[in-house]
């Protein structure tokens, strides 16, 4: 299992979110904040954390996850997708999670494809949760 990279990515993503945003409140930039060259990034990395446990108690099997990946994620992003496996504490023990990293252009079309993936997961798997983080990135060699 690739717990290390997932845990680091999750901690970094959560640590950079202001407390107000974590509680669903609107967040304004800090006084003196200025846009960086990354503010209008051409590329984004979307991290999607898919929980394998569902509120209905059924969960998501390995076969169901493979089918979701093949039918929903890969057709929308045939390249530049990385899938990491991990575990997360749960009330009943350890529930599996999948962290999907997608490198894509910062365009309405790509963002709509990401949103479609997130929207398809819960209803398909008894309300299983997906969490999404979009981060501007620079690419190059």
XYZ file of N, CA, C and O in Angstrom:
564
model
N 0.826 -1.185 0.000
C 0.000 0.000 0.000
C 0.872 1.251 0.000
O 1.917 1.272 0.621
N 0.404 2.293 -0.639
C 1.159 3.542 -0.730
C 0.607 4.548 0.257
O 0.044 5.558 -0.113
N 0.744 4.268 1.540
C 0.189 5.165 2.553
C 0.965 6.471 2.646
O 0.397 7.515 2.822
N 2.284 6.390 2.571
C 3.132 7.568 2.744
C 2.767 8.712 1.814
O 2.463 9.814 2.259
N 2.776 8.480 0.474
C 2.447 9.579 -0.440
C 1.041 10.106 -0.232
O 0.804 11.298 -0.300
N 0.068 9.185 0.041
C -1.302 9.639 0.235
C -1.409 10.506 1.478
O -1.989 11.570 1.464
N -0.824 10.024 2.568
C -0.903 10.757 3.825
C -0.255 12.131 3.686
O -0.820 13.128 4.122
N 0.905 12.189 3.046
C 1.590 13.466 2.861
C 0.739 14.402 2.018
O 0.550 15.564 2.369
N 0.188 13.898 0.911
C -0.640 14.742 0.040
C -1.877 15.240 0.771
O -2.256 16.400 0.674
N -2.509 14.355 1.531
C -3.720 14.744 2.262
C -3.405 15.776 3.333
O -4.125 16.758 3.496
N -2.318 15.560 4.059
C -1.954 16.519 5.102
C -1.590 17.867 4.519
O -1.992 18.910 5.040
N -0.823 17.859 3.430
C -0.450 19.129 2.804
C -1.677 19.857 2.268
O -1.813 21.063 2.432
N -2.572 19.117 1.637
C -3.776 19.751 1.086
C -4.636 20.322 2.198
O -5.130 21.439 2.108
N -4.843 19.563 3.282
C -5.687 20.035 4.368
C -5.026 21.190 5.112
O -5.681 22.143 5.499
N -3.721 21.116 5.286
C -3.014 22.150 6.048
C -3.055 23.500 5.347
O -2.959 24.538 5.984
N -3.220 23.490 4.013
C -3.226 24.748 3.286
C -4.622 25.362 3.174
O -4.773 26.440 2.647
N -5.627 24.676 3.688
C -6.999 25.180 3.647
C -7.274 25.953 4.938
O -7.146 25.409 6.025
N -7.626 27.241 4.833
C -7.937 28.001 6.046
C -9.062 27.356 6.845
O -9.946 26.712 6.288
N -9.036 27.546 8.146
C -10.046 26.951 9.026
C -11.452 27.347 8.604
O -12.376 26.550 8.666
N -11.632 28.586 8.160
C -12.962 29.035 7.745
C -13.474 28.199 6.575
O -14.634 27.822 6.527
N -12.586 27.900 5.622
C -12.998 27.107 4.459
C -13.305 25.678 4.873
O -14.205 25.054 4.332
N -12.561 25.149 5.844
C -12.814 23.797 6.318
C -14.192 23.704 6.957
O -14.817 22.660 6.948
N -14.685 24.799 7.509
C -15.994 24.832 8.150
C -17.082 25.323 7.210
O -18.187 25.595 7.639
N -16.768 25.489 5.921
C -17.757 25.886 4.934
C -18.038 27.377 4.882
O -18.988 27.806 4.248
N -17.230 28.201 5.534
C -17.426 29.641 5.520
C -16.640 30.253 4.359
O -15.640 29.707 3.921
N -17.090 31.395 3.878
C -16.380 32.101 2.824
C -15.044 32.603 3.354
O -14.933 32.990 4.510
N -14.037 32.577 2.493
C -12.697 32.999 2.893
C -12.251 34.129 1.990
O -12.379 34.060 0.777
N -11.718 35.184 2.572
C -11.162 36.301 1.820
C -9.646 36.243 1.917
O -9.107 35.779 2.918
N -8.949 36.730 0.896
C -7.492 36.758 0.987
C -7.038 37.610 2.169
O -7.705 38.569 2.556
N -5.893 37.250 2.719
C -5.335 38.011 3.836
C -4.947 39.403 3.361
O -4.614 39.598 2.190
N -4.978 40.389 4.264
C -4.542 41.730 3.879
C -3.118 41.677 3.333
O -2.262 40.978 3.864
N -2.884 42.367 2.247
C -1.571 42.398 1.635
C -1.314 41.240 0.682
O -0.263 41.155 0.056
N -2.297 40.342 0.537
C -2.126 39.209 -0.363
C -2.014 39.700 -1.790
O -2.714 40.618 -2.210
N -1.117 39.095 -2.556
C -0.977 39.419 -3.975
C -0.970 38.128 -4.770
O -0.446 37.108 -4.309
N -1.534 38.188 -5.939
C -1.542 37.016 -6.802
C -0.110 36.639 -7.174
O 0.746 37.502 -7.324
N 0.119 35.349 -7.298
C 1.430 34.858 -7.712
C 1.351 34.470 -9.182
O 0.264 34.443 -9.764
N 2.464 34.150 -9.779
C 2.410 33.686 -11.171
C 1.558 32.427 -11.323
O 1.134 32.095 -12.406
N 1.278 31.738 -10.220
C 0.480 30.517 -10.278
C -1.019 30.795 -10.287
O -1.813 29.915 -10.549
N -1.426 32.022 -9.970
C -2.852 32.322 -9.826
C -3.643 32.015 -11.092
O -4.783 31.591 -11.020
N -3.058 32.216 -12.239
C -3.732 31.930 -13.502
C -3.082 30.739 -14.186
O -2.859 30.729 -15.390
N -2.784 29.721 -13.405
C -2.081 28.541 -13.898
C -2.799 27.923 -15.087
O -4.026 27.831 -15.108
N -2.030 27.495 -16.046
C -2.570 26.831 -17.220
C -2.939 25.389 -16.899
O -3.844 24.822 -17.468
N -2.237 24.794 -15.919
C -2.455 23.397 -15.567
C -2.898 23.286 -14.110
O -2.498 24.077 -13.263
N -3.728 22.272 -13.849
C -4.152 21.958 -12.489
C -3.848 20.492 -12.215
O -3.846 19.663 -13.126
N -3.611 20.200 -10.948
C -3.605 18.815 -10.502
C -4.817 18.663 -9.600
O -4.948 19.371 -8.608
N -5.696 17.770 -9.966
C -6.861 17.481 -9.146
C -6.576 16.210 -8.374
O -6.179 15.201 -8.955
N -6.761 16.291 -7.062
C -6.654 15.117 -6.199
C -8.077 14.741 -5.798
O -8.806 15.580 -5.277
N -8.440 13.514 -6.058
C -9.760 13.027 -5.677
C -9.568 11.845 -4.745
O -8.921 10.864 -5.094
N -10.130 11.957 -3.549
C -10.010 10.917 -2.527
C -11.339 10.169 -2.469
O -12.353 10.701 -2.028
N -11.330 8.930 -2.935
C -12.530 8.100 -2.991
C -12.527 7.142 -1.803
O -11.599 6.338 -1.656
N -13.548 7.207 -0.967
C -13.672 6.282 0.159
C -14.311 4.992 -0.330
O -15.276 5.008 -1.085
N -13.770 3.876 0.128
C -14.281 2.561 -0.264
C -15.384 2.077 0.671
O -16.032 1.079 0.411
N -15.609 2.802 1.757
C -16.682 2.487 2.699
C -17.869 3.381 2.348
O -17.692 4.541 1.998
N -19.074 2.857 2.459
C -20.254 3.654 2.142
C -21.225 3.654 3.318
O -21.247 2.715 4.112
N -22.045 4.714 3.434
C -23.010 4.792 4.535
C -23.998 3.633 4.561
O -24.499 3.274 5.619
N -24.272 3.040 3.404
C -25.229 1.930 3.388
C -24.604 0.621 3.881
O -25.278 -0.399 3.979
N -23.291 0.638 4.186
C -22.618 -0.528 4.728
C -22.128 -1.532 3.704
O -21.436 -2.483 4.042
N -22.468 -1.331 2.441
C -22.067 -2.276 1.400
C -20.611 -2.057 0.999
O -19.849 -2.998 0.835
N -20.209 -0.815 0.826
C -18.845 -0.507 0.423
C -18.622 -0.701 -1.062
O -19.545 -0.996 -1.823
N -17.377 -0.512 -1.472
C -16.996 -0.613 -2.876
C -15.955 -1.728 -2.996
O -14.889 -1.644 -2.394
N -16.260 -2.743 -3.757
C -15.333 -3.860 -3.931
C -14.223 -3.478 -4.915
O -14.336 -2.493 -5.651
N -13.186 -4.291 -4.951
C -12.090 -4.065 -5.901
C -12.603 -4.123 -7.338
O -12.183 -3.338 -8.183
N -13.507 -5.056 -7.615
C -14.063 -5.188 -8.958
C -14.901 -3.963 -9.328
O -14.842 -3.476 -10.458
N -15.700 -3.480 -8.366
C -16.513 -2.290 -8.633
C -15.626 -1.068 -8.867
O -15.903 -0.253 -9.739
N -14.549 -0.949 -8.075
C -13.637 0.180 -8.255
C -12.981 0.112 -9.635
O -12.901 1.118 -10.339
N -12.520 -1.077 -10.037
C -11.878 -1.238 -11.343
C -12.843 -0.867 -12.470
O -12.452 -0.215 -13.449
N -14.107 -1.239 -12.309
C -15.115 -0.908 -13.322
C -15.365 0.603 -13.360
O -15.479 1.201 -14.433
N -15.453 1.246 -12.184
C -15.642 2.695 -12.126
C -14.464 3.411 -12.793
O -14.651 4.350 -13.569
N -13.264 2.968 -12.498
C -12.066 3.548 -13.095
C -12.119 3.425 -14.621
O -11.880 4.398 -15.344
N -12.464 2.229 -15.112
C -12.499 1.978 -16.552
C -13.655 2.692 -17.263
O -13.488 3.166 -18.392
N -14.809 2.776 -16.618
C -15.992 3.344 -17.276
C -16.151 4.851 -17.085
O -16.703 5.533 -17.949
N -15.709 5.368 -15.941
C -15.991 6.771 -15.611
C -14.747 7.659 -15.680
O -14.771 8.724 -16.282
N -13.644 7.220 -15.078
C -12.461 8.083 -15.002
C -11.632 8.032 -16.283
O -11.352 9.078 -16.888
N -11.229 6.851 -16.710
C -10.330 6.744 -17.858
C -10.890 7.292 -19.169
O -10.146 7.907 -19.926
N -12.180 7.147 -19.468
C -12.685 7.762 -20.699
C -12.591 9.298 -20.680
O -12.400 9.926 -21.712
N -12.696 9.890 -19.501
C -12.631 11.343 -19.396
C -11.193 11.852 -19.394
O -10.918 12.964 -19.829
N -10.280 11.044 -18.863
C -8.861 11.396 -18.793
C -8.037 10.157 -19.132
O -7.547 9.466 -18.240
N -7.866 9.861 -20.428
C -7.148 8.642 -20.805
C -5.655 8.675 -20.450
O -5.015 7.640 -20.389
N -5.116 9.863 -20.221
C -3.701 10.009 -19.854
C -3.602 10.850 -18.595
O -4.561 11.480 -18.176
N -2.426 10.879 -18.020
C -2.129 11.758 -16.884
C -2.981 11.471 -15.647
O -3.373 12.379 -14.925
N -3.281 10.201 -15.395
C -4.017 9.789 -14.201
C -3.143 8.823 -13.398
O -2.580 7.885 -13.949
N -3.033 9.088 -12.092
C -2.306 8.207 -11.177
C -3.271 7.788 -10.079
O -4.003 8.618 -9.551
N -3.266 6.503 -9.727
C -4.131 5.999 -8.666
C -3.246 5.430 -7.561
O -2.384 4.596 -7.821
N -3.457 5.916 -6.326
C -2.741 5.424 -5.148
C -3.743 4.773 -4.213
O -4.873 5.241 -4.081
N -3.329 3.702 -3.545
C -4.178 3.027 -2.569
C -3.731 3.402 -1.167
O -2.555 3.634 -0.932
N -4.671 3.446 -0.251
C -4.335 3.738 1.130
C -5.416 3.255 2.067
O -6.393 2.635 1.652
N -5.222 3.524 3.340
C -6.239 3.219 4.335
C -6.531 4.484 5.110
O -5.701 5.387 5.192
N -7.701 4.544 5.663
C -8.099 5.688 6.471
C -8.814 5.165 7.697
O -9.551 4.181 7.615
N -8.614 5.797 8.838
C -9.332 5.362 10.039
C -10.841 5.445 9.812
O -11.332 6.375 9.196
N -11.522 4.465 10.294
C -12.985 4.448 10.193
C -13.548 4.007 11.533
O -12.842 3.466 12.368
N -14.818 4.222 11.724
C -15.466 3.843 12.983
C -15.390 2.340 13.217
O -15.339 1.880 14.341
N -15.377 1.575 12.146
C -15.396 0.117 12.284
C -14.039 -0.511 11.977
O -13.958 -1.695 11.733
N -12.979 0.247 11.948
C -11.660 -0.301 11.633
C -10.996 0.552 10.583
O -11.018 1.762 10.666
N -10.414 -0.059 9.579
C -9.751 0.671 8.507
C -10.515 0.489 7.213
O -10.781 -0.627 6.790
N -10.871 1.584 6.609
C -11.550 1.556 5.325
C -10.542 1.923 4.249
O -9.705 2.786 4.446
N -10.623 1.255 3.117
C -9.729 1.582 2.025
C -10.110 2.907 1.386
O -11.261 3.341 1.433
N -9.122 3.552 0.816
C -9.341 4.771 0.044
C -8.503 4.679 -1.216
O -7.509 3.963 -1.266
N -8.916 5.390 -2.234
C -8.135 5.534 -3.459
C -7.936 7.026 -3.670
O -8.895 7.802 -3.582
N -6.717 7.399 -3.916
C -6.397 8.786 -4.238
C -6.063 8.815 -5.718
O -5.126 8.144 -6.167
N -6.855 9.564 -6.470
C -6.646 9.686 -7.909
C -6.080 11.073 -8.176
O -6.670 12.081 -7.764
N -4.937 11.116 -8.833
C -4.301 12.370 -9.212
C -4.471 12.538 -10.709
O -4.123 11.645 -11.485
N -5.014 13.686 -11.108
C -5.252 13.952 -12.523
C -4.586 15.286 -12.868
O -4.891 16.311 -12.263
N -3.688 15.265 -13.829
C -3.061 16.478 -14.343
C -3.839 16.893 -15.579
O -3.988 16.100 -16.520
N -4.364 18.120 -15.568
C -5.217 18.539 -16.684
C -5.139 20.050 -16.882
O -4.739 20.790 -15.980
N -5.547 20.512 -18.072
C -5.571 21.958 -18.311
C -6.625 22.632 -17.434
O -7.636 22.018 -17.074
N -6.388 23.869 -17.097
C -7.331 24.657 -16.300
C -8.365 25.262 -17.256
O -8.353 26.445 -17.546
N -9.254 24.401 -17.742
C -10.281 24.821 -18.702
C -11.654 24.394 -18.193
O -11.762 23.436 -17.423
N -12.708 25.075 -18.639
C -14.060 24.673 -18.238
C -14.369 23.225 -18.609
O -15.012 22.505 -17.847
N -13.910 22.770 -19.770
C -14.165 21.398 -20.200
C -13.531 20.392 -19.247
O -14.184 19.445 -18.803
N -12.260 20.576 -18.921
C -11.572 19.638 -18.022
C -12.203 19.664 -16.631
O -12.391 18.619 -16.006
N -12.538 20.846 -16.136
C -13.159 20.954 -14.816
C -14.537 20.289 -14.801
O -14.929 19.683 -13.806
N -15.265 20.369 -15.917
C -16.569 19.702 -16.014
C -16.398 18.181 -16.006
O -17.200 17.463 -15.393
N -15.336 17.677 -16.645
C -15.084 16.232 -16.639
C -14.743 15.756 -15.227
O -15.189 14.686 -14.796
N -13.967 16.542 -14.497
C -13.643 16.201 -13.105
C -14.921 16.190 -12.264
O -15.156 15.270 -11.479
N -15.746 17.212 -12.433
C -16.998 17.297 -11.673
C -17.917 16.113 -11.982
O -18.588 15.589 -11.082
N -17.929 15.663 -13.223
C -18.764 14.518 -13.601
C -18.295 13.243 -12.895
O -19.118 12.415 -12.487
N -16.988 13.090 -12.745
C -16.449 11.922 -12.030
C -16.922 11.952 -10.580
O -17.434 10.966 -10.056
N -16.752 13.102 -9.936
C -17.153 13.233 -8.531
C -18.657 12.998 -8.359
O -19.088 12.327 -7.422
N -19.443 13.533 -9.280
C -20.897 13.405 -9.179
C -21.370 11.960 -9.381
O -22.396 11.562 -8.835
N -20.624 11.172 -10.130
C -21.042 9.804 -10.428
C -20.759 8.833 -9.284
O -21.415 7.794 -9.174
N -19.804 9.146 -8.419
C -19.333 8.167 -7.434
C -20.350 7.852 -6.340
O -20.692 6.684 -6.132
N -20.814 8.850 -5.620
C -21.725 8.626 -4.496
C -22.991 7.866 -4.860
O -23.320 6.855 -4.232
N -23.721 8.311 -5.876
C -24.949 7.609 -6.238
C -24.711 6.162 -6.676
O -25.526 5.288 -6.435
N -23.574 5.928 -7.276
C -23.272 4.573 -7.762
C -22.944 3.613 -6.615
O -23.188 2.410 -6.725
N -22.396 4.150 -5.514
C -21.922 3.296 -4.428
C -22.533 3.652 -3.082
O -21.840 3.808 -2.079
N -23.835 3.782 -3.023
C -24.550 3.936 -1.764
C -24.136 5.127 -0.923
O -24.154 5.058 0.297
N -23.756 6.225 -1.572
C -23.390 7.430 -0.837
C -21.934 7.492 -0.412
O -21.566 8.336 0.398
N -21.087 6.618 -0.941
C -19.651 6.678 -0.625
C -19.128 8.065 -0.987
O -19.542 8.664 -1.978
N -18.220 8.567 -0.158
C -17.762 9.948 -0.309
C -16.553 10.072 -1.221
O -15.712 9.190 -1.300
N -16.515 11.215 -1.898
C -15.338 11.611 -2.672
C -15.030 13.052 -2.294
O -15.935 13.874 -2.171
N -13.762 13.328 -2.052
C -13.313 14.676 -1.721
C -12.358 15.117 -2.818
O -11.527 14.330 -3.265
N -12.457 16.377 -3.208
C -11.669 16.878 -4.340
C -10.872 18.103 -3.938
O -11.378 18.998 -3.268
N -9.614 18.147 -4.403
C -8.747 19.311 -4.226
C -8.148 19.663 -5.578
O -7.605 18.789 -6.250
N -8.214 20.913 -5.985
C -7.580 21.377 -7.228
C -6.415 22.274 -6.840
O -6.575 23.199 -6.046
N -5.241 22.021 -7.429
C -4.047 22.777 -7.124
C -3.392 23.218 -8.423
O -3.169 22.391 -9.314
N -3.042 24.507 -8.548
C -2.301 24.926 -9.748
C -0.899 24.312 -9.731
O -0.295 24.171 -8.665
N -0.434 23.902 -10.882
C 0.890 23.285 -10.983
C 1.658 23.848 -12.157
O 1.079 24.347 -13.126
N 2.971 23.770 -12.033
C 3.853 24.060 -13.159
C 4.367 22.729 -13.650
O 4.691 21.845 -12.878
N 4.428 22.569 -14.962
C 4.946 21.321 -15.511
C 6.182 21.635 -16.326
O 6.383 22.761 -16.785
N 6.992 20.674 -16.483
C 8.211 20.831 -17.282
C 9.200 19.752 -16.948
O 8.980 18.912 -16.077
N 10.293 19.770 -17.648
C 11.332 18.751 -17.408
C 12.362 19.258 -16.449
O 12.742 20.313 -16.319
